[in-house]
Each structure stands twice: as structure tokens, then as C-alpha cells.
mmCIF file of C-alpha atoms in Angstrom:
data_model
loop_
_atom_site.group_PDB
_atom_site.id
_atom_site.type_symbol
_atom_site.label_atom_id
_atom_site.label_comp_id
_atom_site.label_asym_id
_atom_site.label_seq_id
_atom_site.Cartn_x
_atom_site.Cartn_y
_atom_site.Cartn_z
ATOM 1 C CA UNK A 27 92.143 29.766 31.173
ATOM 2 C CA UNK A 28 89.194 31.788 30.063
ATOM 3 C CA UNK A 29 86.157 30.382 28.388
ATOM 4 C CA UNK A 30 84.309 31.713 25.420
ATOM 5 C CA UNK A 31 81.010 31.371 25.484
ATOM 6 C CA UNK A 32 78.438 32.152 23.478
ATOM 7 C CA UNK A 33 74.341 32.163 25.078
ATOM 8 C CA UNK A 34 70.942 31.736 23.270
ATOM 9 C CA UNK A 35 68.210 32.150 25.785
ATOM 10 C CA UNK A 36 69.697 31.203 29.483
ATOM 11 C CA UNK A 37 71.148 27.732 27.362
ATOM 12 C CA UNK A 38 74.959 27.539 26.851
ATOM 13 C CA UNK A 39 75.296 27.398 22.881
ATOM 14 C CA UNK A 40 79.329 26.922 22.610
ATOM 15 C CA UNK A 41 82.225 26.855 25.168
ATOM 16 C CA UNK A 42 85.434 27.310 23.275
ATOM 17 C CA UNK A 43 89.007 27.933 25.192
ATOM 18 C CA UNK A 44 92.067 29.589 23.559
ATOM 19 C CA UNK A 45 95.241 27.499 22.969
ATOM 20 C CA UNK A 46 98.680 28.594 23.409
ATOM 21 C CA UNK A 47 99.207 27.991 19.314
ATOM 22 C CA UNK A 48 98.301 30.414 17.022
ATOM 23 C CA UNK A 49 96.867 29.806 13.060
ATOM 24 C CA UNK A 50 100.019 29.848 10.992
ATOM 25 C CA UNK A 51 98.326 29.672 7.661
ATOM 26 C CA UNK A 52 95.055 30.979 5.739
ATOM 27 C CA UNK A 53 91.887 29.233 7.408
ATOM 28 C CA UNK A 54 89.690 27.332 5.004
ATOM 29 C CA UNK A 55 86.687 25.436 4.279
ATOM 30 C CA UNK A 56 86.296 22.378 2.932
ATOM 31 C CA UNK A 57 85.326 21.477 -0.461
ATOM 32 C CA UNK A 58 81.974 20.679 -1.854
ATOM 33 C CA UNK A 59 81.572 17.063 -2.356
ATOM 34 C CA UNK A 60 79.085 17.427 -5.283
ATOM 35 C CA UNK A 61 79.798 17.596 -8.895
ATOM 36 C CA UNK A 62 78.926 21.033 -10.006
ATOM 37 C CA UNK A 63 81.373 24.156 -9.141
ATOM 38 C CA UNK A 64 79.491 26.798 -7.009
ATOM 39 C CA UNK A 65 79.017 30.216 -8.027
ATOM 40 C CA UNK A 66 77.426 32.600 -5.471
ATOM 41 C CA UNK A 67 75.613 36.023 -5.673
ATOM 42 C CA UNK A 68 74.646 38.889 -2.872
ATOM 43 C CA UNK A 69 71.546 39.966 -2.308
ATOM 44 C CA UNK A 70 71.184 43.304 -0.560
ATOM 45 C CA UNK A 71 67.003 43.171 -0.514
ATOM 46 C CA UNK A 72 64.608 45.819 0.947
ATOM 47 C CA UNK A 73 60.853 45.102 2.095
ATOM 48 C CA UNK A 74 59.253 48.479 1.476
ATOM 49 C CA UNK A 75 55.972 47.205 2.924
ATOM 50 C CA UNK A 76 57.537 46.200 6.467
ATOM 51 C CA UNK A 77 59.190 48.171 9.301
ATOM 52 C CA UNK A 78 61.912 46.766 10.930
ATOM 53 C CA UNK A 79 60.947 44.421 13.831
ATOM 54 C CA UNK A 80 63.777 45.917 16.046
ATOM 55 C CA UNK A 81 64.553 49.709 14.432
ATOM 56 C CA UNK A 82 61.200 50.261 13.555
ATOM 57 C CA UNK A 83 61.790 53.798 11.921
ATOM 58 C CA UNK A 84 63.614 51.986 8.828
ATOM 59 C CA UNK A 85 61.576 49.400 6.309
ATOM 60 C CA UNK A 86 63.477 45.402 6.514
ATOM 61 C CA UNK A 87 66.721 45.435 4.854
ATOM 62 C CA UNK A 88 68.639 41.809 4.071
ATOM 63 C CA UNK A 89 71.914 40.672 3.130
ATOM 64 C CA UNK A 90 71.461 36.922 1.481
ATOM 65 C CA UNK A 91 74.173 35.271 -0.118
ATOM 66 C CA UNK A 92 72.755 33.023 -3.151
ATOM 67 C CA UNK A 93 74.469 29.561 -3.896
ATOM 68 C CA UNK A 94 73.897 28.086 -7.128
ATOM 69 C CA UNK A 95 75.530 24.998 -9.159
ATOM 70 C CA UNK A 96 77.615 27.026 -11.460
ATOM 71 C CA UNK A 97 79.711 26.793 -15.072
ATOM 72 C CA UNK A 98 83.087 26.694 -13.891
ATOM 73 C CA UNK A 99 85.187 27.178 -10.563
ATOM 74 C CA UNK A 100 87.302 29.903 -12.379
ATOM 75 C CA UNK A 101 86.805 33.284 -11.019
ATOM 76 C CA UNK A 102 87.320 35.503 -7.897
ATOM 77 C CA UNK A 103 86.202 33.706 -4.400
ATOM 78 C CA UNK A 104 83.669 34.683 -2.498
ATOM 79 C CA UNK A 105 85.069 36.919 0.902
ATOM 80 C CA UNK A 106 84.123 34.844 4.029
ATOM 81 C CA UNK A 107 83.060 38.213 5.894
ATOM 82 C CA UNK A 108 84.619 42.113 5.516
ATOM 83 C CA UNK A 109 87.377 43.130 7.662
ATOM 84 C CA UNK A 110 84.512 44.947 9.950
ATOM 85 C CA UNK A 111 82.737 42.398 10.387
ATOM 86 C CA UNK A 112 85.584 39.704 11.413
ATOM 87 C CA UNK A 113 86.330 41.987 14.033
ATOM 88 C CA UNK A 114 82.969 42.151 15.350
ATOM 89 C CA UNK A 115 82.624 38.485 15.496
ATOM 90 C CA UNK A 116 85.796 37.699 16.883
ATOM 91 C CA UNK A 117 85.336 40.882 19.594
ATOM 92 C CA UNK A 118 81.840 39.403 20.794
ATOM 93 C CA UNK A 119 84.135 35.865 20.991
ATOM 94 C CA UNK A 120 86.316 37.762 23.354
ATOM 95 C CA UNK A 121 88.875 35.994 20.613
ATOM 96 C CA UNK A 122 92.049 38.055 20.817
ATOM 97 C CA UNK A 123 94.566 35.710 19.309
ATOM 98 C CA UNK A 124 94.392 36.236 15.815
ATOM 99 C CA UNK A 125 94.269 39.494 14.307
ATOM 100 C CA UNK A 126 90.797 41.302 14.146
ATOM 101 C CA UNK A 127 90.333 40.873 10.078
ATOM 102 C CA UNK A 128 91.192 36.762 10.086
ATOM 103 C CA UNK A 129 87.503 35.650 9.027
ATOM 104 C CA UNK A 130 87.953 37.961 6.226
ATOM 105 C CA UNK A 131 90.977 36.003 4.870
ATOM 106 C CA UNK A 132 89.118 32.397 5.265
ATOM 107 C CA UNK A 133 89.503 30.668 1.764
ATOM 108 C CA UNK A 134 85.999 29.300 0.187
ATOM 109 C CA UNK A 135 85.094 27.670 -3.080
ATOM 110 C CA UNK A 136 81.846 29.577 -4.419
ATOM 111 C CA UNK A 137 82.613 32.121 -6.978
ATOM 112 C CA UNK A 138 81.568 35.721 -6.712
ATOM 113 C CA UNK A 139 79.016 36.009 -9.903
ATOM 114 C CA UNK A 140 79.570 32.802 -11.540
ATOM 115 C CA UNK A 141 77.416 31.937 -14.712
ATOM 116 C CA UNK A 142 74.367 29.903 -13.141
ATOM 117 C CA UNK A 143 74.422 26.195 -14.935
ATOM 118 C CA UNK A 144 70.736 24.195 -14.801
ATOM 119 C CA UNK A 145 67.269 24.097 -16.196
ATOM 120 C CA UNK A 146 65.032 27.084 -16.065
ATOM 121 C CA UNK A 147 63.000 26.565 -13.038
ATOM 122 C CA UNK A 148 64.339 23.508 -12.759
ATOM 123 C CA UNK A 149 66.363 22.994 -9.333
ATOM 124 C CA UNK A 150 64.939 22.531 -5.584
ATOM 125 C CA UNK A 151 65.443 26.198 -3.193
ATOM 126 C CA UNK A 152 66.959 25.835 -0.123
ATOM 127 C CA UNK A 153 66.303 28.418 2.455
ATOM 128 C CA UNK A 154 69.196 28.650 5.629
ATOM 129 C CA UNK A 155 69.092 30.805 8.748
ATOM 130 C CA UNK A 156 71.681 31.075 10.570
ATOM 131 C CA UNK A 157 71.798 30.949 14.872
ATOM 132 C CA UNK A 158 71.564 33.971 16.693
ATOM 133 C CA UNK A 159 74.406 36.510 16.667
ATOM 134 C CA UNK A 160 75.978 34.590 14.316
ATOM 135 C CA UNK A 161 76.586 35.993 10.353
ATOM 136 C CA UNK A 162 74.623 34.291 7.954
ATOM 137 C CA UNK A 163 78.273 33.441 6.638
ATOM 138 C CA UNK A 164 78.682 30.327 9.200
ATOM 139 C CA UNK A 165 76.590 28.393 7.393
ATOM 140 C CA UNK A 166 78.669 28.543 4.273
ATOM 141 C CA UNK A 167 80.254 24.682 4.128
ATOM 142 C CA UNK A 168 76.716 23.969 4.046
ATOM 143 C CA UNK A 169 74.992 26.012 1.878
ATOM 144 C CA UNK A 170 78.580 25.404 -0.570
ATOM 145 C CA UNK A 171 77.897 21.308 -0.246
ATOM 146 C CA UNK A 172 74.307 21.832 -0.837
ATOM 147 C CA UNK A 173 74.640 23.955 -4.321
ATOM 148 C CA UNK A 174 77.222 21.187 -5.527
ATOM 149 C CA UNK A 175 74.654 19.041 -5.475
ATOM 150 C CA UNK A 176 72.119 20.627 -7.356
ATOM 151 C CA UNK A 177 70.277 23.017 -5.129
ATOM 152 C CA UNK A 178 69.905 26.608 -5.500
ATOM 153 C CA UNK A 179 70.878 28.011 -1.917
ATOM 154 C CA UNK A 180 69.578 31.107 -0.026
ATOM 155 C CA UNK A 181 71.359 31.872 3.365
ATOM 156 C CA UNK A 182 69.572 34.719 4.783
ATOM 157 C CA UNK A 183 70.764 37.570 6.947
ATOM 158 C CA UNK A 184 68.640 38.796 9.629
ATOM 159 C CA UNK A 185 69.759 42.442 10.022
ATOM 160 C CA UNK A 186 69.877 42.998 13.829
ATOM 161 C CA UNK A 187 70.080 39.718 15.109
ATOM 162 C CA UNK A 188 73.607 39.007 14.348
ATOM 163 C CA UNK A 189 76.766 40.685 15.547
ATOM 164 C CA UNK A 190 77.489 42.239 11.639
ATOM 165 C CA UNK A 191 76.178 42.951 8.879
ATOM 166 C CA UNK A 192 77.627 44.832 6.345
ATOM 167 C CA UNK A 193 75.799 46.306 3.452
ATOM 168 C CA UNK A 194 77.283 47.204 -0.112
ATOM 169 C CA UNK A 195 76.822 51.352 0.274
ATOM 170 C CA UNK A 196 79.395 50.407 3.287
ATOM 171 C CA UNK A 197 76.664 50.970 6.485
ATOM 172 C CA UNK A 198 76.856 48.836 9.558
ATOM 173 C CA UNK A 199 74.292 46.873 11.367
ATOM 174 C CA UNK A 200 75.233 45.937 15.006
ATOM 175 C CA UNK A 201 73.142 43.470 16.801
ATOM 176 C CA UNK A 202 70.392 45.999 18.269
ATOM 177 C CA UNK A 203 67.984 42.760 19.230
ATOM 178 C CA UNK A 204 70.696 41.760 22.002
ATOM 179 C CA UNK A 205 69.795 45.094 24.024
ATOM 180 C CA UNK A 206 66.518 43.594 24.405
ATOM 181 C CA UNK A 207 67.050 39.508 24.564
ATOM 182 C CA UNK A 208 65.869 39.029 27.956
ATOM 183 C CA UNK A 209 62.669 40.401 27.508
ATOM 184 C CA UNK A 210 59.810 37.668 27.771
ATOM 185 C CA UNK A 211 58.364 37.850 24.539
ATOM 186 C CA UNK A 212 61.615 38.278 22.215
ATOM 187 C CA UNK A 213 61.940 34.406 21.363
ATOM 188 C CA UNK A 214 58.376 34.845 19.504
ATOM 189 C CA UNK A 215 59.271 38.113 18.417
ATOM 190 C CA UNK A 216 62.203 36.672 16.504
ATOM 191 C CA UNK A 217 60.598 33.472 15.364
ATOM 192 C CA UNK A 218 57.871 35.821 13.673
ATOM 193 C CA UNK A 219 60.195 37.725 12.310
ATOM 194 C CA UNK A 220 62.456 35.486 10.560
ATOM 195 C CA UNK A 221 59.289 33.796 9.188
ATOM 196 C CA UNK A 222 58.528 37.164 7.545
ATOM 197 C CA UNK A 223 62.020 37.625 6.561
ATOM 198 C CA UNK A 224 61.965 34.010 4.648
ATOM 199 C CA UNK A 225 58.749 34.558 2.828
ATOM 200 C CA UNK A 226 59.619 38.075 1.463
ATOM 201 C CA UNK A 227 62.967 36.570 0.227
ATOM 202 C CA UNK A 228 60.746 33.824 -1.276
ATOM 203 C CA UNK A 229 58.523 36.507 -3.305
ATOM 204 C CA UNK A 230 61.476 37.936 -4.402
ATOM 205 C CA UNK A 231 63.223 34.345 -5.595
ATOM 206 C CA UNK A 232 59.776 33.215 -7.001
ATOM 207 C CA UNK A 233 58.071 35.993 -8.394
ATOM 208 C CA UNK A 234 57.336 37.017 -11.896
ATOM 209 C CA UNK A 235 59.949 40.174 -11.038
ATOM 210 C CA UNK A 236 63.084 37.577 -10.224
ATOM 211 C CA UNK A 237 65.991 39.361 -12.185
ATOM 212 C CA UNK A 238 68.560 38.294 -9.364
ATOM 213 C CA UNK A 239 71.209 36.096 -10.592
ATOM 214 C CA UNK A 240 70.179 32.598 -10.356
ATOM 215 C CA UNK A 241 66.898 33.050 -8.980
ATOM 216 C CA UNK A 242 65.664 31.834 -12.255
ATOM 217 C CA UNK A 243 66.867 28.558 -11.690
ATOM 218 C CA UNK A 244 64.401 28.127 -8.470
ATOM 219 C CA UNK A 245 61.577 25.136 -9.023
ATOM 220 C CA UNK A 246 58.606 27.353 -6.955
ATOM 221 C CA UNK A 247 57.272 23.968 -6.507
ATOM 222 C CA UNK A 248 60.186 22.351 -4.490
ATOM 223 C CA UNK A 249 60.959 24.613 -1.461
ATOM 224 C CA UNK A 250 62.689 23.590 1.745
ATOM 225 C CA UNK A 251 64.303 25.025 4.602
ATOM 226 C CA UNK A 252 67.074 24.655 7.799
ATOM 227 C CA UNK A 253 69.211 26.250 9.854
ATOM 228 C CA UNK A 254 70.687 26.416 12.997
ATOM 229 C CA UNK A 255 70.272 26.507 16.709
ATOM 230 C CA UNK A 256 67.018 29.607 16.870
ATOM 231 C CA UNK A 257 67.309 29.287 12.688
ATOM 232 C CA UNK A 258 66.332 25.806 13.055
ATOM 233 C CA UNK A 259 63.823 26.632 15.117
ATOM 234 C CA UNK A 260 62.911 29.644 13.501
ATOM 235 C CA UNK A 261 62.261 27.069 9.988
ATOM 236 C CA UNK A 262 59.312 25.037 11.591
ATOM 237 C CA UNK A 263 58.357 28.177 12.135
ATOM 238 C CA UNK A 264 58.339 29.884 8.507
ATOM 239 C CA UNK A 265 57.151 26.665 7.239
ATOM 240 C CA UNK A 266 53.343 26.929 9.284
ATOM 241 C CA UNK A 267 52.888 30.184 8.548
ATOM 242 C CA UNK A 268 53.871 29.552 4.642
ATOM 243 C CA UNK A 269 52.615 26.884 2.764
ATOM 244 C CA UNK A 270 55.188 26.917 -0.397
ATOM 245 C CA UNK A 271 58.211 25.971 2.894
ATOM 246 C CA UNK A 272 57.634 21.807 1.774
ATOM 247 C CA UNK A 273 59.453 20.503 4.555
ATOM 248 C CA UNK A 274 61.957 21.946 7.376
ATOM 249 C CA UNK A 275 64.880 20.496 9.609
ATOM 250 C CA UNK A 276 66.107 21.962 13.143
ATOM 251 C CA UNK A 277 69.582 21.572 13.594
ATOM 252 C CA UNK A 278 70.181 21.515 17.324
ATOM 253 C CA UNK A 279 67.825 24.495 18.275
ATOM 254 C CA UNK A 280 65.553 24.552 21.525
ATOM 255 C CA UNK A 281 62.273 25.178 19.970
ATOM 256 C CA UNK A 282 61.697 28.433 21.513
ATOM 257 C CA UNK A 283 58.522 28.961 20.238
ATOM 258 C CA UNK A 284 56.307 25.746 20.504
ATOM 259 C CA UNK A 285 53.921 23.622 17.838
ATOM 260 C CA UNK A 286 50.659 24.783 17.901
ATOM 261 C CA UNK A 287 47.814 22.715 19.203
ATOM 262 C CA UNK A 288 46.824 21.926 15.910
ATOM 263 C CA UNK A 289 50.115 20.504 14.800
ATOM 264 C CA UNK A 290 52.225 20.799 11.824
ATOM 265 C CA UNK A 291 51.870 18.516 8.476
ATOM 266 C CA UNK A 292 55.088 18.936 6.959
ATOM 267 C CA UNK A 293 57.759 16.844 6.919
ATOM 268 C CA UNK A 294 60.070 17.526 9.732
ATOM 269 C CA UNK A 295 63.589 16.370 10.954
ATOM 270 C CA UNK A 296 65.296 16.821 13.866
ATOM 271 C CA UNK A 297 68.797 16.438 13.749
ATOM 272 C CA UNK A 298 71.347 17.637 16.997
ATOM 273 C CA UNK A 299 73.743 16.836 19.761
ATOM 274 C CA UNK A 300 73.407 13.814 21.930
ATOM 275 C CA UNK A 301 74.353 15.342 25.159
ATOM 276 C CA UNK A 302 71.642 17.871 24.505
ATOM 277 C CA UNK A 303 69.284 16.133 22.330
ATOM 278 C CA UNK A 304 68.627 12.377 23.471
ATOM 279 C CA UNK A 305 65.989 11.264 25.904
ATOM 280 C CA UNK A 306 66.658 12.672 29.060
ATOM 281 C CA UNK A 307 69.045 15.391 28.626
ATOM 282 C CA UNK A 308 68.836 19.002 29.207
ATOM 283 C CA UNK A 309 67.033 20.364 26.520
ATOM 284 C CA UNK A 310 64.877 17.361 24.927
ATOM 285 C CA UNK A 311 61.788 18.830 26.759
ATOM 286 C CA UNK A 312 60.886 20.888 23.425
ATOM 287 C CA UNK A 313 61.779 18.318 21.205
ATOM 288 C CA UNK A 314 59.471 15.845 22.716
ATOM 289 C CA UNK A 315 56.642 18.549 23.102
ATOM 290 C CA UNK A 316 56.431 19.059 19.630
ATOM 291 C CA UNK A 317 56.971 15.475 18.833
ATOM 292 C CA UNK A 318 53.301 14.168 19.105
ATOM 293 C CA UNK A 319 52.401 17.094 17.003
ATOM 294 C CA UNK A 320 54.131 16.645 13.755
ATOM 295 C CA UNK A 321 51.604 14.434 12.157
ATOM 296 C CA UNK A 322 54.244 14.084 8.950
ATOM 297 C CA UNK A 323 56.614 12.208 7.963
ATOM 298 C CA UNK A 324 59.324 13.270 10.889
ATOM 299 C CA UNK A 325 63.130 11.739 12.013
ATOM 300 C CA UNK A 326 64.859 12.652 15.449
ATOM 301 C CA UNK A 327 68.553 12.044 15.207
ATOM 302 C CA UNK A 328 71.241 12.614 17.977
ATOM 303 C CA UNK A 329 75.045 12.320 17.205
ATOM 304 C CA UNK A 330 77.662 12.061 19.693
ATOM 305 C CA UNK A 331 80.604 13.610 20.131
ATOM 306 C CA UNK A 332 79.443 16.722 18.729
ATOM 307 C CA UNK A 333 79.687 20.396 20.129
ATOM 308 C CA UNK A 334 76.615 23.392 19.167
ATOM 309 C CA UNK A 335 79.123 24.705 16.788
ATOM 310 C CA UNK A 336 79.881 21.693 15.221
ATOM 311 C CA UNK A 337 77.037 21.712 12.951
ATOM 312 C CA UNK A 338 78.345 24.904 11.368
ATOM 313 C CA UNK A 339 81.508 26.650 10.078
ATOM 314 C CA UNK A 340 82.715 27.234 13.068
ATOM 315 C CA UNK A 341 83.994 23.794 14.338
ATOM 316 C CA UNK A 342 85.461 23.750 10.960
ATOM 317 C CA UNK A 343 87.436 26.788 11.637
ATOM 318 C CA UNK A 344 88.197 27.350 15.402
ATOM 319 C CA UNK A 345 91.004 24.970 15.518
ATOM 320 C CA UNK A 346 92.213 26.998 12.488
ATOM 321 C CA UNK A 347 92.306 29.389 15.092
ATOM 322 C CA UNK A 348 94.493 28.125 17.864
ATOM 323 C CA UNK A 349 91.102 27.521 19.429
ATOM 324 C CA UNK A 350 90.494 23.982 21.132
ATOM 325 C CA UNK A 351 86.178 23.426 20.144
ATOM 326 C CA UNK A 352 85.061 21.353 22.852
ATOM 327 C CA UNK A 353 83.771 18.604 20.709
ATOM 328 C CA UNK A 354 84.967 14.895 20.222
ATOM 329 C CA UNK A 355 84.293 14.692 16.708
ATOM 330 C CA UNK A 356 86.732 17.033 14.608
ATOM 331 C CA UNK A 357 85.217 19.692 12.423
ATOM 332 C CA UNK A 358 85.661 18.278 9.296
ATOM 333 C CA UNK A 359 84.160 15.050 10.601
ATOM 334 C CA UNK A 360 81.282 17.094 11.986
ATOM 335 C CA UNK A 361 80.794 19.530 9.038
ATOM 336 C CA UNK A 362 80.776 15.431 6.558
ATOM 337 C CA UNK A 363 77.796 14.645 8.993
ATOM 338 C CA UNK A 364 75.533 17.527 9.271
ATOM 339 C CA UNK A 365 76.473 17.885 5.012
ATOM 340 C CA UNK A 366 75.185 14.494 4.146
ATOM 341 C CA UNK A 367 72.259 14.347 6.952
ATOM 342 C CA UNK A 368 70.752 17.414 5.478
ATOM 343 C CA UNK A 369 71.257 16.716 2.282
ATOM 344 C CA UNK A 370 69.690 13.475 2.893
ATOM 345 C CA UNK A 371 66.836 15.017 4.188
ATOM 346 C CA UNK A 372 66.209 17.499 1.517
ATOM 347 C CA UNK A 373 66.423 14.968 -1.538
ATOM 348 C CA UNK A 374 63.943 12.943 -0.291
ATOM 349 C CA UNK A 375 61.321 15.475 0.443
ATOM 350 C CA UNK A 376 62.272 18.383 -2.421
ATOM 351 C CA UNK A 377 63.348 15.156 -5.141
ATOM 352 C CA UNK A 378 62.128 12.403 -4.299
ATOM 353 C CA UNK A 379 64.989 9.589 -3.629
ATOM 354 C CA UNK A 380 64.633 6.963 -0.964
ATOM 355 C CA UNK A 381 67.259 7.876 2.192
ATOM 356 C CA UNK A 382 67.631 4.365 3.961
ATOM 357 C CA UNK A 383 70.270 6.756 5.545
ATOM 358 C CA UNK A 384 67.549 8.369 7.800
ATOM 359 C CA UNK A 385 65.716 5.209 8.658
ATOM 360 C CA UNK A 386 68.444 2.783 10.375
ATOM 361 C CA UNK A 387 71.846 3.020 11.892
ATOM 362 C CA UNK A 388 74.437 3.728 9.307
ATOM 363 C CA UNK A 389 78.182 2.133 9.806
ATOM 364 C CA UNK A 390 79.513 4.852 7.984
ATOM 365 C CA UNK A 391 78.380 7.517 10.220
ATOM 366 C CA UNK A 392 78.564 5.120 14.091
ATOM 367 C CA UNK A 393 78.090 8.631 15.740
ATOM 368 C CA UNK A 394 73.952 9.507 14.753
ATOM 369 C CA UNK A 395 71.392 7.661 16.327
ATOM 370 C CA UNK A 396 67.879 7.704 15.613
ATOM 371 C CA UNK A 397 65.736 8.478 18.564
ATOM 372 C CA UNK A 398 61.966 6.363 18.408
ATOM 373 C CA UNK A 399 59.521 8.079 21.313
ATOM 374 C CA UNK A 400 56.592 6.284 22.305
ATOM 375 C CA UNK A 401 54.914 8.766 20.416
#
């Protein structure tokens, strides 16, 4: 039986084999656990003042989807991805079980436009990025979970890095950075890149200009970010080079680009697989570079069981699929985990409430470990 797999760098990200059963209903994701419906806005944002890392002959152009605590959970959905891109996605899966427009049918809970609900600059930011290839849409149980709770959301895009991106005039961005992957310096190419992407989308959120819907919610004062696998890696990252980032969490990315020599102050956690992630396995090495120099507050936590995908949408949604994931721990299970870990994280450093959660074993959660170096 054929696997599909999915690389970052020469590390295998996700091994996933097709089953003999085939979805026979809508796929889904699961519902915020917070208290506030979640309204959601897109972004289609230009940077006149910076060429395109990888098609330089056009400025930056993003797609970032906006999550905010909204006034009611009445109103359209948002679409998990167009029928274009679903078909890209599932094409670079080598997934030809479902039909090519599936992802576009997946059934989420933000809605499209909702009126915002919250105190003028009065709720914590949250900036996402997404792995590479992947749509900044896999990181939507997340970013969903996350604006229940209070936080204003931005899941960025980064044109060219992904498989699809679709913008609203109907144009097409393919993934023109994967013609050029194995070249030595790309991991620092992209790293600098998404930095720059996340602190234009920040002047845009923050500045006295901010006209996009729910942007005027944003507390300037209390910015974080994550993401996943290179996005994780790609937020210690953004947060050296720009001082309003508070604190940042790497959810099972190889730092590709190392700490500088002179370290890094902000609060950092490191959160991914055991098999991958604990002392001793195959890609710790960056993990335990970088740990001496995070002279901050800082957290390493494994959890077991867990596949790459499993911090995302996409162990939610695979077995949806007819798609077995590879991982012990189902996708619900893993999307409860990474939702309350990071959330964890980001109300103690963006509000201010104790975590014991991130301090000690939990018996509620037997599967995350907290990893102690010497160092």
C-alpha cells in the first residue's frame, strides 16, 4: 500500500496510508471549547514597500484569515478552502480517494463577517503560521479554540510557500518556493521572510490606519505568536527580530534556523512529538542547541502517541478521509491537547494567569511530559 508523505527539509513530516473505506459524510472540525461564538474575516493584504521573496517582480501579497470572539454563531460558515485549492492539497497528498473539492465541503464554526464582540483594544493578538506547503487553513481548530476564548486570531498565508492560495479577484498562487527547497540557504530565506510577513501584518492590525474588521479589538500591548512545524520555527524567529512578538511557541518544528549567540529573552515554549522531540531522538539536536540560549521563562514538552500532523487540522480530518494518520492518539484527542497547551501558554504570558498545567505532570493529559535539560 502506498505511503503519503509529506517532507520539510530531508525530515519526514507525516506518513499517512489510504484505507479501503471511503468518508461517507461531510468532514468537520470540532467545536470551540470557549464561551464566545467565532466570527472570522479575510484579509487579502499587499506590502507595497517589499518585493516578493520568491517572484520578485510582484510586491508581497497575503491571504490571512482573522478570528475574533464574535456576537452570535448565526450566519454563513466560513469555507475550509475553494474547490481549487482542495484539489491542490489533496493532488500534492497523492490523495485520490475522495473527490478533488472535499476540503472545500469541511464544516467549521467561525462565521464569515460576524459582528466583533469585546473592548476596544482590549483583547490579546495571536499570530499563527502555518508548516510548509500547507494552507494557512490547517490551523483552523486552533486558531477557532483560541478566538472562543478571548483572543483575536491572525493565521497568516505565506503566498508561495504553500501548495494554494487563492485570492478574492480569483488568481492562483502555486508553491513557487518548492522549485528551489534544496538550495542551502532557503531555510533562512524563509525564516526571514515569514518574520517580515508577520510584522507587516502587525502594522496593518496595530496601526492608526486599522479599518479591517476586528482589528480594532487588538491590545498592541499583548502580542504573541505559534505555529507549526517551519511556522513554529519561523515564530522564534519573528519574535527577535520584532520586539512587540511578547512571547512565541514551536509546535514540533526543527529549528531550521538557529538562536543567535546572544540568545533570545522572550518567553519561549516548546511543545512536540515524543518520538521526535525527547532526549535522544532524531531531531532534539536543535531543540537542545537553542535551549541554553533562551534566557526566559521557557517549557519543553513532549507528548506521546502523537503524529507531525496531529498538532493540526489534519489528524482531525484524515480519518474523515478513509485515511489511517499514523498516530496513537486520535485527532480529536490530539487537536484537545495542542488546544489547551497553547492556550495555556498564551494566557500566562499575553494575560497573566498562573498555568500549573505547564509546570508538572497533569493526569488529565498522561500523554505530555515535561522535558528538564541540565541546562
Amino acid at each position: 500500500m502506498r505511503a503519503i508523505t509529506f517532507v520539510m527539509a530531508s525530515a519526514l513530516l507525516l506518513s499517512v496510508t489510504p484505507a479501503s473505506a471511503t468518508p461517507d459524510s461531510t468532514p468537520y472540525l470540532p467545536a470551540p471549547t470557549g464561551r464566545h461564538p467565532v466570527g472570522v474575516t479575510s484579509l487579502h493584504l499587499v506590502d507595497a514597500s517589499r518585493p516578493d521573496p520568491w517572484v520578485p517582480a510582484v510586491n508581497r501579497e497575503l491571504m490571512v484569515s482573522l478570528f475574533y470572539p464574535a456576537a452570535s454563531a448565526r450566519g454563513p460558515k466560513k469555507q475550509y478552502l475553494t474547490p481549487a485549492e482542495s484539489a491542490a492539497v489533496l493532488e500534492e497528498g497523492g490523495i485520490t480517494t475522495v473527490p478533488p473539492d472535499t476540503l472545500s465541503t469541511v464544516r467549521t464554526n467561525a462565521v464569515v463577517d460576524a459582528r466583533p464582540v469585546g473592548r476596544r483594544h482590549g483583547l490579546p493578538l495571536v499570530v499563527l503560521s502555518p508548516g510548509y506547503k500547507r494552507p494557512r487553513a490547517t490551523l483552523t481548530t486552533l486558531a477557532e479554540d483560541l478566538a472562543s476564548h478571548g483572543y483575536v486570531v491572525a493565521v497568516v498565508g505565506h503566498t508561495y510557500e504553500n501548495v494554494a492560495t487563492a485570492f478574492p479577484d480569483g488568481r492562483f498562487a502555486p508553491c513557487v518556493s518548492c522549485e528551489v527547497v534544496h538550495d542551502p540557504a532557503f531555510w533562512q530565506k524563509l525564516g526571514e521572510g515569514r518574520a517580515a510577513d508577520v510584522s507587516f501584518v502587525l502594522d496593518q492590525l496595530t496601526g492608526p490606519l486599522r479599518d479591517h474588521r476586528g482589528a480594532n479589538l487588538v491590545d498592541a500591548a499583548r502580542i504573541a505568536m505559534g505555529g507549526h512545524s517551519v511556522g513554529g520555527a519561523s515564530s522564534l524567529g519573528a519574535a527577535r527580530a520584532d520586539a512587540r512578538i511578547r512571547a512565541a511557541i514551536d509546535v514540533d518544528g526543527v529549528l531550521s534556523t538557529p538562536v543567535p549567540p546572544e540568545g533570545m529573552s522572550q518567553p519561549v515554549m516548546l511543545l512536540g512529538r515524543q518520538d521526535n522531540f525527547a532526549p535522544g531522538a532524531p531531531s532534539v539536536k536543535s531543540w537542545a542547541d537553542a535551549w541554553p540560549l533562551l534566557t526566559g521563562w521557557k517549557r519543553w514538552l513532549v507528548v506521546a502517541g502523537m503524529s507531525h500532523p496531529s498538532f493540526t487540522d489534519i489528524g482531525v480530518l484524515v480519518p474523515q478521509l478513509g485515511i489511517q494518520p499514523g498516530a496513537e492518539v486520535p485527532g480529536e484527542r490530539g487537536a484537545a491537547i495542542t488546544r489547551t497547551y497553547v492556550r495555556a501558554f498564551f494566557d500566562l504570558h499575553l494575560r497573566g494567569v498562573p498555568q500549573p498545567l505547564l509546570d508538572r505532570p497533569s493526569a488529565s493529559y498522561p500523554e505530555v511530559s515535561v522535558v528538564e535539560p541540565s541546562s
